[in-house]
Amino acid sequence: MNNYVLFEHPLNEKMRTWLRIEFLIQQLSSPLPVDSYATALHFFRNTGDLLDVLERGEVRTELLKELDRQQRKLQAWVEVPGVDRARIDALRQQLKQCGSTLMSAPRIGQFLREDRLIGLVRQRLSIPGGCCGFDLPTLHIWLHMPQAQRDVQVQSWLASLEPLTQSLTLVLDLIRNSAPFRKQTSLNGFYQDNGDDADLLRLHLSLTEQLYPQISGHKSRFAIRFMPLDSENGTVPERLDFELACC
């Protein structure tokens, strides 16, 4: 699928939050090791954004509900003839384990909120250039400490998110694999359909077309309008084939 781009669009607020958290956690791991101002500011900015997202809703409660819902869905599959029972049992055990770990974990993000360095940097991020050496001497000296010392601290911050990361990864993996991709065709750059209580739209689009989807809607109905990357000279074919999964 190298010639295709995968787009994902949430159909409810819960999924919107989960995808943002997943994105931010992935960003936290991408600049490691933290060994310069550039990688440090990337790390701390994404940490601050993650804490902002976590403070807005009941992330733990919603995830626990979803872990339970996925267990019930798997239970319904047990009686289907020819199903891989060992695989279902393993997934149910995994869901149960993630639920127990998440339930017993401290408040999500609390370890990061209470860290002095993260707090100091977070306060200065909204100020243009506010994290330079004279503004934040704490960060300046931290970046001159031995790399191994920084690595240990960064890993402890990431480890504090592990109960969230494990549960979210499993839940999103099950949701994404809950529906197959099917070929669809848009007419004059427009496509609409029923959502059938889906949480997530996944769309494969050919890279050669240089188009992107603008998606609106919710779990019961959605619409997709395809737009050219080059808004002045790009064109949208009258008939456009793409692949769509309603998960």
Backbone as JSON, one array per atom type, in Angstrom:
{
  "sequence": "MNNYVLFEHPLNEKMRTWLRIEFLIQQLSSPLPVDSYATALHFFRNTGDLLDVLERGEVRTELLKELDRQQRKLQAWVEVPGVDRARIDALRQQLKQCGSTLMSAPRIGQFLREDRLIGLVRQRLSIPGGCCGFDLPTLHIWLHMPQAQRDVQVQSWLASLEPLTQSLTLVLDLIRNSAPFRKQTSLNGFYQDNGDDADLLRLHLSLTEQLYPQISGHKSRFAIRFMPLDSENGTVPERLDFELACC",
  "N": [[0.83, -1.21, 0.0], [2.08, 1.17, -0.55], [1.61, 3.21, -2.35], [-0.6, 4.42, -1.42], [-2.45, 6.52, 0.8], [-3.35, 6.5, 4.19], [-6.16, 7.71, 5.74], [-7.75, 8.72, 8.74], [-10.79, 9.25, 10.49], [-12.54, 10.42, 13.26], [-15.79, 9.59, 14.57], [-17.1, 10.37, 16.81], [-16.88, 12.12, 19.99], [-15.41, 10.76, 21.92], [-13.73, 9.01, 20.44], [-12.32, 10.92, 19.02], [-10.8, 12.12, 21.05], [-9.25, 9.9, 21.87], [-7.71, 9.36, 19.55], [-6.21, 11.68, 19.42], [-4.73, 11.49, 21.79], [-3.28, 9.13, 21.24], [-1.74, 10.03, 19.07], [-0.19, 12.05, 20.31], [1.26, 10.58, 22.24], [2.76, 8.98, 20.53], [4.31, 10.99, 19.37], [5.81, 11.77, 21.56], [7.66, 9.74, 21.82], [9.15, 9.91, 19.52], [11.37, 11.79, 19.27], [13.49, 10.75, 20.71], [16.9, 9.99, 21.68], [16.44, 12.63, 24.18], [18.38, 15.19, 23.58], [19.05, 17.78, 22.97], [18.11, 21.28, 22.63], [16.12, 21.38, 20.67], [15.02, 18.73, 20.54], [14.24, 18.52, 23.18], [12.32, 20.58, 23.52], [10.41, 19.73, 21.7], [9.63, 17.36, 22.99], [8.68, 18.31, 25.54], [6.67, 20.08, 24.77], [4.78, 18.39, 23.55], [4.23, 16.8, 25.76], [2.96, 18.69, 27.42], [0.72, 19.26, 25.8], [-0.5, 16.75, 25.82], [-1.18, 16.48, 28.55], [-3.03, 18.55, 28.7], [-5.09, 17.53, 27.07], [-5.77, 15.23, 28.54], [-6.83, 16.39, 30.81], [-9.29, 17.26, 30.08], [-11.36, 15.4, 29.96], [-13.07, 12.31, 30.97], [-11.0, 10.13, 30.62], [-9.96, 7.69, 31.56], [-12.3, 6.4, 32.54], [-13.86, 6.17, 30.18], [-12.21, 4.51, 28.65], [-12.13, 2.18, 30.24], [-14.82, 1.4, 30.04], [-14.89, 0.82, 27.32], [-13.05, -1.3, 27.13], [-14.47, -3.22, 28.52], [-16.73, -3.41, 26.86], [-15.58, -4.44, 24.53], [-14.79, -6.93, 25.48], [-17.29, -8.13, 25.87], [-18.19, -8.21, 23.21], [-16.36, -10.02, 22.12], [-17.06, -12.28, 23.58], [-19.5, -12.89, 22.45], [-18.65, -13.9, 20.04], [-17.61, -16.37, 20.61], [-19.33, -18.57, 20.34], [-19.62, -18.84, 17.62], [-19.45, -20.94, 14.8], [-16.37, -22.48, 13.84], [-14.7, -20.47, 14.65], [-11.64, -19.05, 15.92], [-11.04, -20.06, 18.91], [-8.99, -20.04, 20.79], [-7.57, -17.74, 20.13], [-9.51, -15.8, 20.66], [-9.89, -16.17, 23.4], [-7.35, -15.43, 24.31], [-7.3, -12.73, 23.61], [-9.4, -11.76, 25.17], [-8.37, -12.2, 27.7], [-6.24, -10.46, 27.6], [-7.58, -7.99, 27.41], [-8.87, -8.0, 29.87], [-6.68, -7.93, 31.61], [-5.52, -5.46, 30.92], [-7.59, -3.79, 31.74], [-7.6, -4.21, 34.53], [-5.03, -3.26, 35.22], [-5.23, -0.59, 34.4], [-7.28, 0.32, 36.04], [-6.19, 0.13, 38.58], [-4.09, 1.87, 38.47], [-2.41, 5.01, 39.29], [-3.88, 8.35, 39.11], [-4.24, 9.26, 35.74], [-1.52, 10.73, 34.18], [-0.76, 12.15, 36.41], [1.79, 11.86, 37.58], [3.37, 13.2, 35.74], [2.26, 15.76, 35.87], [3.07, 16.56, 38.4], [5.77, 16.85, 38.23], [8.56, 18.92, 38.59], [10.31, 20.06, 36.61], [8.92, 19.61, 34.19], [6.66, 21.14, 34.75], [7.76, 23.75, 34.96], [8.78, 24.19, 32.33], [6.43, 23.91, 30.87], [4.97, 26.16, 31.66], [6.3, 28.16, 30.29], [6.04, 27.69, 27.6], [4.04, 28.94, 26.11], [4.97, 31.44, 25.65], [6.58, 33.32, 23.21], [9.7, 32.16, 22.29], [10.22, 31.65, 24.91], [11.62, 29.67, 26.26], [14.33, 29.89, 26.24], [17.85, 29.99, 27.28], [18.31, 32.04, 29.35], [15.76, 32.47, 30.28], [14.9, 30.0, 31.18], [16.86, 28.64, 33.11], [16.91, 26.25, 34.48], [16.15, 24.24, 32.64], [18.26, 24.59, 30.9], [20.56, 23.76, 32.35], [19.8, 21.14, 32.81], [19.91, 20.06, 30.26], [22.61, 19.91, 29.99], [23.42, 17.93, 31.61], [24.65, 14.53, 32.18], [23.93, 12.3, 29.46], [22.88, 9.76, 30.07], [21.64, 10.17, 32.52], [19.55, 11.9, 31.86], [18.16, 10.2, 30.13], [17.18, 8.2, 31.86], [15.37, 9.69, 33.38], [13.53, 10.58, 31.43], [12.55, 8.11, 30.55], [11.26, 7.27, 32.86], [9.16, 9.1, 32.96], [7.76, 8.38, 30.62], [7.14, 5.73, 31.28], [5.25, 6.09, 33.25], [2.99, 6.53, 31.82], [2.31, 4.13, 30.8], [0.14, 2.29, 31.6], [-2.07, 3.63, 30.44], [-1.22, 3.77, 27.74], [-1.01, 1.03, 26.99], [-3.7, 0.07, 27.24], [-5.07, 1.81, 25.5], [-3.8, 1.31, 23.04], [-4.52, -1.39, 22.58], [-7.34, -1.24, 22.5], [-7.79, 0.55, 20.32], [-6.61, -0.93, 18.3], [-8.31, -3.18, 18.14], [-10.71, -1.91, 17.4], [-9.98, -0.77, 14.94], [-9.55, -3.06, 13.44], [-12.04, -4.11, 13.22], [-13.64, -3.89, 11.01], [-13.69, -4.53, 7.49], [-11.83, -3.12, 4.68], [-13.58, -1.68, 1.97], [-14.19, -1.3, -1.5], [-15.14, 1.82, -2.81], [-16.88, 4.39, -4.66], [-16.62, 7.76, -5.5], [-18.65, 10.43, -6.72], [-18.1, 13.17, -8.71], [-16.38, 14.13, -6.76], [-17.68, 13.7, -4.32], [-19.07, 11.84, -1.59], [-21.37, 9.97, 0.33], [-22.8, 8.25, 3.18], [-24.4, 5.87, 5.41], [-23.49, 5.66, 8.87], [-23.85, 3.55, 10.61], [-23.6, 3.34, 13.45], [-20.85, 3.51, 13.79], [-17.5, 4.09, 15.09], [-15.27, 5.09, 13.91], [-13.9, 6.21, 10.84], [-11.99, 4.84, 8.23], [-9.82, 5.39, 5.58], [-8.49, 4.62, 2.47], [-6.56, 6.18, 0.1], [-5.43, 6.88, -3.15], [-2.13, 7.96, -3.67], [-1.26, 9.15, -5.97], [-3.3, 10.7, -6.96], [-3.25, 13.03, -5.53], [-5.1, 14.09, -3.69], [-7.17, 14.98, -0.87], [-9.36, 14.0, 1.85], [-12.2, 15.77, 3.05], [-14.02, 15.35, 5.82], [-17.19, 15.03, 7.28], [-19.67, 14.58, 9.84], [-21.32, 12.02, 11.85], [-21.89, 9.17, 14.02], [-24.15, 8.05, 12.8], [-24.5, 9.06, 10.22], [-22.47, 10.17, 7.5], [-20.4, 12.34, 5.47], [-18.21, 12.72, 2.69], [-15.97, 14.85, 1.15], [-13.84, 15.24, -1.53], [-10.81, 16.91, -1.94], [-8.49, 18.84, -3.91], [-4.94, 18.84, -3.4], [-3.42, 20.9, -4.48], [-4.94, 23.74, -4.52], [-5.48, 25.63, -6.47], [-4.77, 24.73, -9.07], [-5.26, 22.02, -9.1], [-7.3, 19.1, -9.85], [-10.39, 17.27, -9.47], [-11.31, 14.01, -10.16], [-14.17, 12.91, -12.09], [-15.23, 10.42, -11.42], [-14.09, 8.69, -8.68], [-12.2, 6.16, -7.32], [-11.89, 4.62, -4.17], [-10.92, 3.18, -0.97], [-12.82, 2.16, 1.83], [-13.38, 1.83, 5.3], [-15.72, 1.29, 7.82], [-15.5, 1.49, 11.08]],
  "CA": [[0.0, 0.0, 0.0], [2.97, 2.33, -0.53], [1.06, 4.27, -3.19], [-1.84, 4.87, -0.82], [-2.38, 7.22, 2.09], [-4.44, 6.14, 5.09], [-6.77, 8.78, 6.52], [-8.7, 8.27, 9.75], [-11.64, 10.34, 10.98], [-13.41, 9.97, 14.36], [-17.21, 9.92, 14.4], [-17.65, 10.82, 18.1], [-15.91, 12.85, 20.8], [-14.55, 9.77, 22.58], [-12.7, 8.57, 19.48], [-11.49, 12.1, 18.72], [-9.85, 12.24, 22.17], [-8.32, 8.76, 21.84], [-6.76, 9.52, 18.45], [-5.28, 12.76, 19.79], [-3.81, 10.94, 22.79], [-2.38, 8.22, 20.54], [-0.82, 10.87, 18.28], [0.75, 12.74, 21.2], [2.16, 9.59, 22.82], [3.71, 8.62, 19.46], [5.23, 12.12, 19.23], [6.71, 11.78, 22.71], [8.72, 8.74, 21.64], [9.85, 10.06, 18.24], [12.64, 12.51, 19.21], [14.43, 10.22, 21.68], [17.0, 10.56, 23.03], [16.37, 14.07, 24.33], [19.8, 15.56, 23.71], [19.25, 19.15, 22.48], [16.94, 22.12, 22.84], [15.08, 21.02, 19.69], [14.32, 17.51, 20.96], [13.63, 18.78, 24.5], [11.1, 21.39, 23.36], [9.44, 18.83, 21.07], [9.14, 16.44, 24.02], [7.9, 19.0, 26.57], [5.45, 20.64, 24.16], [3.82, 17.29, 23.4], [3.81, 16.42, 27.11], [1.98, 19.68, 27.84], [-0.51, 19.04, 25.02], [-1.12, 15.51, 26.32], [-1.81, 16.78, 29.84], [-4.23, 19.37, 28.41], [-6.15, 16.62, 26.57], [-6.18, 14.34, 29.63], [-7.58, 17.14, 31.81], [-10.6, 17.68, 29.55], [-12.42, 14.39, 29.99], [-12.91, 11.09, 31.77], [-10.34, 9.2, 29.7], [-9.88, 6.36, 32.18], [-13.66, 5.84, 32.59], [-14.27, 5.79, 28.83], [-11.4, 3.36, 28.23], [-12.6, 1.0, 30.98], [-16.09, 1.01, 29.41], [-14.6, 0.22, 26.01], [-12.43, -2.6, 27.39], [-15.58, -4.1, 28.89], [-17.56, -3.62, 25.66], [-14.85, -5.34, 23.63], [-14.88, -8.29, 26.05], [-18.63, -8.66, 25.57], [-18.24, -8.52, 21.78], [-15.61, -11.26, 21.91], [-17.86, -13.36, 24.18], [-20.54, -13.25, 21.46], [-18.01, -14.63, 18.95], [-17.18, -17.69, 21.07], [-20.24, -19.61, 19.86], [-19.67, -18.9, 16.15], [-18.72, -22.13, 14.32], [-15.12, -22.28, 13.11], [-13.93, -19.34, 15.14], [-10.41, -19.4, 16.65], [-11.35, -19.82, 20.32], [-7.76, -19.72, 21.52], [-7.28, -16.33, 19.85], [-10.51, -14.99, 21.38], [-9.58, -16.26, 24.84], [-6.14, -14.64, 24.55], [-7.67, -11.3, 23.54], [-10.22, -11.45, 26.35], [-7.45, -12.14, 28.84], [-5.48, -9.22, 27.43], [-8.5, -6.91, 27.76], [-9.09, -8.06, 31.32], [-5.44, -7.5, 32.24], [-5.4, -4.01, 30.7], [-8.59, -3.15, 32.59], [-7.13, -4.27, 35.93], [-3.87, -2.37, 35.35], [-5.7, 0.8, 34.27], [-8.12, 0.65, 37.2], [-5.36, 0.26, 39.8], [-3.03, 2.87, 38.26], [-2.7, 6.36, 39.79], [-4.56, 9.22, 38.15], [-3.45, 9.33, 34.51], [-0.81, 11.99, 33.98], [-0.44, 12.83, 37.68], [3.24, 11.84, 37.76], [3.91, 14.26, 34.88], [1.8, 17.05, 36.39], [3.77, 16.9, 39.64], [7.2, 17.0, 37.99], [8.92, 20.34, 38.63], [10.86, 20.5, 35.34], [7.83, 19.66, 33.22], [5.82, 22.28, 35.12], [8.46, 24.99, 34.61], [8.82, 24.33, 30.87], [5.04, 24.07, 30.41], [4.56, 27.55, 31.9], [6.98, 29.08, 29.39], [5.86, 27.31, 26.19], [3.13, 29.85, 25.41], [5.69, 32.69, 25.42], [7.51, 33.16, 22.08], [11.1, 32.09, 22.69], [10.26, 31.7, 26.37], [12.37, 28.57, 26.86], [15.77, 30.04, 26.02], [18.67, 29.76, 28.46], [18.15, 32.98, 30.46], [14.4, 32.32, 30.81], [14.76, 28.7, 31.84], [18.17, 28.06, 33.43], [16.71, 24.85, 34.92], [16.21, 23.41, 31.43], [19.6, 24.74, 30.33], [21.51, 22.88, 33.04], [19.33, 19.76, 32.61], [20.41, 19.63, 28.96], [24.06, 19.7, 30.08], [23.67, 16.78, 32.48], [24.99, 13.33, 31.39], [22.81, 11.77, 28.68], [22.28, 8.61, 30.77], [20.78, 10.7, 33.58], [18.32, 12.37, 31.2], [17.44, 9.03, 29.6], [16.46, 7.56, 32.97], [14.24, 10.54, 33.75], [12.55, 10.53, 30.33], [11.92, 6.79, 30.57], [10.33, 7.21, 34.01], [7.97, 9.84, 32.55], [7.01, 7.56, 29.66], [6.64, 4.54, 31.98], [4.05, 6.47, 34.02], [1.85, 6.53, 30.88], [2.18, 2.78, 30.24], [-1.21, 1.73, 31.72], [-2.89, 4.28, 29.43], [-0.74, 3.38, 26.41], [-1.37, -0.38, 26.72], [-5.14, -0.05, 27.04], [-5.47, 2.55, 24.3], [-3.28, 0.59, 21.87], [-5.33, -2.58, 22.38], [-8.7, -0.83, 22.12], [-7.78, 1.1, 18.95], [-6.29, -2.04, 17.39], [-9.54, -3.96, 17.96], [-11.68, -1.1, 16.64], [-9.5, -0.64, 13.55], [-9.67, -4.35, 12.75], [-13.41, -4.61, 13.33], [-14.35, -3.8, 9.72], [-12.78, -4.61, 6.34], [-11.89, -2.06, 3.67], [-14.39, -2.01, 0.79], [-14.02, -0.32, -2.57], [-16.24, 2.74, -3.01], [-16.65, 5.36, -5.74], [-17.25, 9.06, -5.3], [-19.07, 11.1, -7.95], [-17.79, 14.6, -8.66], [-15.67, 14.46, -5.52], [-18.55, 13.64, -3.14], [-19.56, 10.51, -1.2], [-22.01, 9.95, 1.65], [-23.34, 6.94, 3.53], [-24.78, 5.73, 6.82], [-22.37, 5.26, 9.7], [-24.18, 2.31, 11.34], [-23.04, 3.42, 14.82], [-19.38, 3.34, 13.76], [-16.7, 5.04, 15.86], [-14.1, 5.56, 13.17], [-13.79, 5.98, 9.4], [-10.63, 4.66, 7.74], [-9.94, 5.61, 4.15], [-7.28, 4.47, 1.65], [-6.66, 7.04, -1.08], [-4.22, 6.81, -3.97], [-1.26, 9.13, -3.54], [-1.07, 9.76, -7.3], [-4.39, 11.66, -7.21], [-2.96, 14.25, -4.77], [-6.35, 14.57, -3.11], [-7.38, 14.65, 0.54], [-10.79, 14.02, 2.16], [-12.8, 16.58, 4.11], [-15.06, 14.45, 6.31], [-18.08, 15.56, 8.32], [-20.71, 13.63, 10.19], [-21.3, 11.36, 13.15], [-21.98, 7.71, 13.92], [-25.28, 7.57, 12.0], [-24.38, 9.47, 8.81], [-21.27, 10.95, 7.23], [-20.18, 12.78, 4.09], [-16.8, 12.93, 2.35], [-15.71, 15.66, -0.04], [-12.43, 15.12, -1.9], [-10.26, 18.21, -2.31], [-7.12, 18.76, -4.45], [-3.88, 19.43, -2.59], [-3.18, 22.18, -5.15], [-6.3, 24.28, -4.59], [-5.67, 26.48, -7.65], [-4.64, 24.03, -10.35], [-5.63, 20.6, -8.99], [-8.65, 18.72, -10.28], [-10.97, 16.07, -8.86], [-11.94, 13.24, -11.23], [-15.63, 12.74, -11.99], [-15.39, 9.2, -10.64], [-12.86, 8.42, -7.93], [-12.25, 4.93, -6.53], [-11.12, 4.62, -2.93], [-11.33, 2.11, -0.07], [-13.37, 2.72, 3.05], [-13.78, 0.92, 6.39], [-16.48, 1.94, 8.9], [-15.15, 0.65, 12.22]],
  "C": [[0.87, 1.26, 0.0], [2.43, 3.5, -1.33], [-0.24, 4.82, -2.63], [-1.58, 5.59, 0.5], [-3.59, 6.79, 2.91], [-4.88, 7.37, 5.87], [-7.71, 8.16, 7.53], [-9.5, 9.47, 10.26], [-12.57, 9.81, 12.08], [-14.85, 10.42, 14.13], [-17.88, 10.26, 15.73], [-16.51, 11.44, 18.92], [-14.91, 11.91, 21.49], [-13.41, 9.35, 21.67], [-11.77, 9.72, 19.11], [-10.41, 12.27, 19.79], [-8.81, 11.14, 22.11], [-7.28, 8.91, 20.74], [-5.75, 10.63, 18.75], [-4.26, 12.26, 20.82], [-2.8, 10.01, 22.13], [-1.31, 9.0, 19.77], [0.24, 11.51, 19.17], [1.73, 11.77, 21.86], [3.19, 9.13, 21.78], [4.75, 9.73, 19.28], [6.24, 12.16, 20.37], [7.9, 10.84, 22.51], [9.59, 9.01, 20.42], [11.16, 10.83, 18.31], [13.71, 11.94, 20.13], [15.75, 9.82, 21.03], [16.85, 12.08, 23.03], [17.79, 14.58, 24.6], [20.09, 16.97, 23.19], [18.01, 19.97, 22.83], [15.79, 21.72, 21.91], [14.3, 19.79, 20.15], [13.63, 17.71, 22.31], [12.32, 19.54, 24.35], [10.01, 20.59, 22.65], [8.8, 17.92, 22.13], [8.23, 17.16, 25.02], [6.63, 19.61, 26.01], [4.39, 19.56, 24.02], [3.35, 16.77, 24.75], [2.74, 17.38, 27.62], [0.65, 19.51, 27.12], [-1.26, 17.8, 25.52], [-1.82, 15.76, 27.65], [-3.06, 17.62, 29.66], [-5.38, 18.48, 27.96], [-6.68, 15.74, 27.71], [-7.04, 15.08, 30.66], [-9.0, 17.47, 31.36], [-11.7, 16.64, 29.73], [-12.08, 13.21, 30.87], [-12.28, 10.0, 30.91], [-10.31, 7.8, 30.28], [-11.25, 5.67, 32.17], [-14.09, 5.34, 31.22], [-13.49, 4.56, 28.34], [-11.84, 2.08, 28.94], [-13.93, 0.48, 30.41], [-15.84, 0.29, 28.1], [-13.93, -1.15, 26.16], [-13.49, -3.63, 27.73], [-16.45, -4.43, 27.68], [-16.88, -4.58, 24.7], [-14.85, -6.78, 24.15], [-16.22, -8.93, 25.75], [-18.78, -9.03, 24.1], [-17.51, -9.83, 21.49], [-16.36, -12.47, 22.46], [-18.91, -13.85, 23.19], [-19.95, -14.06, 20.3], [-17.66, -16.06, 19.32], [-18.02, -18.8, 20.46], [-20.3, -19.73, 18.34], [-18.85, -20.09, 15.66], [-17.45, -21.75, 13.56], [-14.25, -21.14, 13.61], [-12.7, -19.83, 15.93], [-10.61, -19.06, 18.13], [-10.12, -19.44, 21.13], [-7.4, -18.26, 21.35], [-8.23, -15.43, 20.63], [-10.22, -15.01, 22.88], [-8.36, -15.41, 25.2], [-6.45, -13.15, 24.55], [-8.5, -10.89, 24.76], [-9.35, -11.32, 27.6], [-6.64, -10.85, 28.82], [-6.33, -8.01, 27.83], [-8.71, -6.83, 29.26], [-7.87, -7.53, 32.07], [-5.24, -5.99, 32.12], [-6.37, -3.25, 31.6], [-8.15, -3.11, 34.05], [-5.98, -3.3, 36.17], [-4.31, -0.91, 35.33], [-6.48, 1.23, 35.51], [-7.26, 0.89, 38.44], [-4.28, 1.32, 39.67], [-3.41, 4.19, 38.92], [-3.42, 7.18, 38.72], [-3.66, 9.44, 36.93], [-2.83, 10.71, 34.36], [-0.37, 12.68, 35.25], [1.07, 12.92, 37.92], [3.9, 12.96, 36.94], [3.51, 15.64, 35.41], [2.62, 17.51, 37.59], [5.27, 17.1, 39.44], [7.56, 18.48, 37.84], [9.43, 20.84, 37.27], [9.79, 20.62, 34.27], [6.95, 20.88, 33.49], [6.46, 23.61, 34.71], [8.46, 25.23, 33.1], [7.42, 24.6, 30.34], [4.56, 25.51, 30.57], [5.12, 28.5, 30.86], [6.68, 28.83, 27.91], [4.96, 28.27, 25.42], [3.78, 31.2, 25.1], [6.65, 32.5, 24.25], [8.96, 33.22, 22.54], [11.3, 32.0, 24.19], [11.04, 30.6, 27.05], [13.87, 28.7, 26.63], [16.52, 30.05, 27.36], [18.45, 30.71, 29.62], [16.76, 32.93, 31.07], [14.25, 31.06, 31.64], [16.13, 28.09, 32.14], [18.07, 26.62, 33.92], [16.82, 23.9, 33.74], [17.62, 23.43, 30.85], [20.59, 23.79, 31.03], [21.11, 21.42, 32.87], [19.87, 19.21, 31.29], [21.93, 19.44, 28.94], [24.43, 18.56, 31.03], [24.04, 15.57, 31.61], [23.75, 12.75, 30.7], [22.1, 10.63, 29.43], [21.31, 9.07, 31.86], [19.45, 11.21, 33.0], [17.48, 11.2, 30.7], [16.6, 8.35, 30.69], [15.22, 8.36, 33.34], [13.14, 10.5, 32.7], [11.81, 9.19, 30.34], [10.95, 6.65, 31.74], [9.05, 7.98, 33.69], [7.11, 9.01, 31.61], [6.4, 6.33, 30.33], [5.37, 4.86, 32.77], [2.79, 6.47, 33.14], [1.52, 5.12, 30.38], [0.79, 2.17, 30.42], [-2.19, 2.32, 30.69], [-2.51, 3.79, 28.04], [-1.17, 1.96, 26.05], [-2.86, -0.53, 26.41], [-5.59, 0.62, 25.75], [-5.02, 1.83, 23.04], [-4.15, -0.63, 21.56], [-6.73, -2.23, 21.88], [-8.73, -0.33, 20.67], [-7.47, 0.01, 17.93], [-7.54, -2.88, 17.1], [-10.57, -3.2, 17.14], [-11.26, -1.03, 15.16], [-9.67, -1.94, 12.76], [-11.08, -4.91, 12.76], [-14.18, -4.57, 12.02], [-13.35, -3.85, 8.58], [-12.88, -3.36, 5.46], [-12.72, -2.56, 2.49], [-14.23, -0.9, -0.24], [-15.3, 0.5, -2.73], [-15.88, 3.7, -4.14], [-17.35, 6.66, -5.41], [-17.58, 9.65, -6.67], [-18.86, 12.6, -7.79], [-17.21, 15.02, -7.3], [-16.51, 14.35, -4.26], [-19.02, 12.21, -2.89], [-20.23, 10.64, 0.16], [-22.64, 8.58, 1.89], [-23.78, 6.97, 4.99], [-23.6, 5.2, 7.62], [-22.59, 3.96, 10.45], [-23.52, 2.25, 12.71], [-21.54, 3.17, 14.87], [-18.72, 4.41, 14.64], [-15.68, 5.76, 15.0], [-14.24, 5.24, 11.69], [-12.31, 5.83, 9.05], [-10.69, 4.64, 6.21], [-8.58, 5.47, 3.47], [-7.47, 5.26, 0.37], [-5.35, 7.01, -1.84], [-3.43, 8.11, -3.87], [-1.13, 9.86, -4.87], [-2.14, 10.81, -7.59], [-4.11, 13.02, -6.57], [-4.24, 14.93, -4.28], [-6.37, 14.24, -1.62], [-8.87, 14.75, 0.84], [-11.13, 15.05, 3.24], [-14.04, 15.8, 4.57], [-15.89, 15.16, 7.38], [-19.12, 14.51, 8.63], [-20.55, 13.06, 11.58], [-21.6, 9.88, 12.93], [-23.12, 7.21, 13.03], [-25.19, 7.95, 10.51], [-23.13, 10.33, 8.63], [-21.2, 11.32, 5.75], [-18.7, 13.05, 3.89], [-16.73, 13.77, 1.08], [-14.2, 15.6, -0.31], [-11.94, 16.45, -2.48], [-8.85, 18.04, -2.87], [-6.12, 19.44, -3.53], [-3.5, 20.8, -3.15], [-4.54, 22.82, -5.4], [-6.55, 25.13, -5.84], [-5.69, 25.7, -8.95], [-5.08, 22.57, -10.31], [-7.05, 20.34, -9.43], [-9.08, 17.45, -9.55], [-11.67, 15.29, -9.97], [-13.44, 13.06, -10.99], [-15.98, 11.5, -11.18], [-14.05, 8.87, -9.97], [-13.06, 7.16, -7.09], [-11.38, 5.08, -5.28], [-11.62, 3.46, -2.07], [-11.74, 2.7, 1.28], [-13.72, 1.61, 4.05], [-14.51, 1.73, 7.44], [-16.33, 1.07, 10.14], [-15.98, 1.01, 13.46]]
}
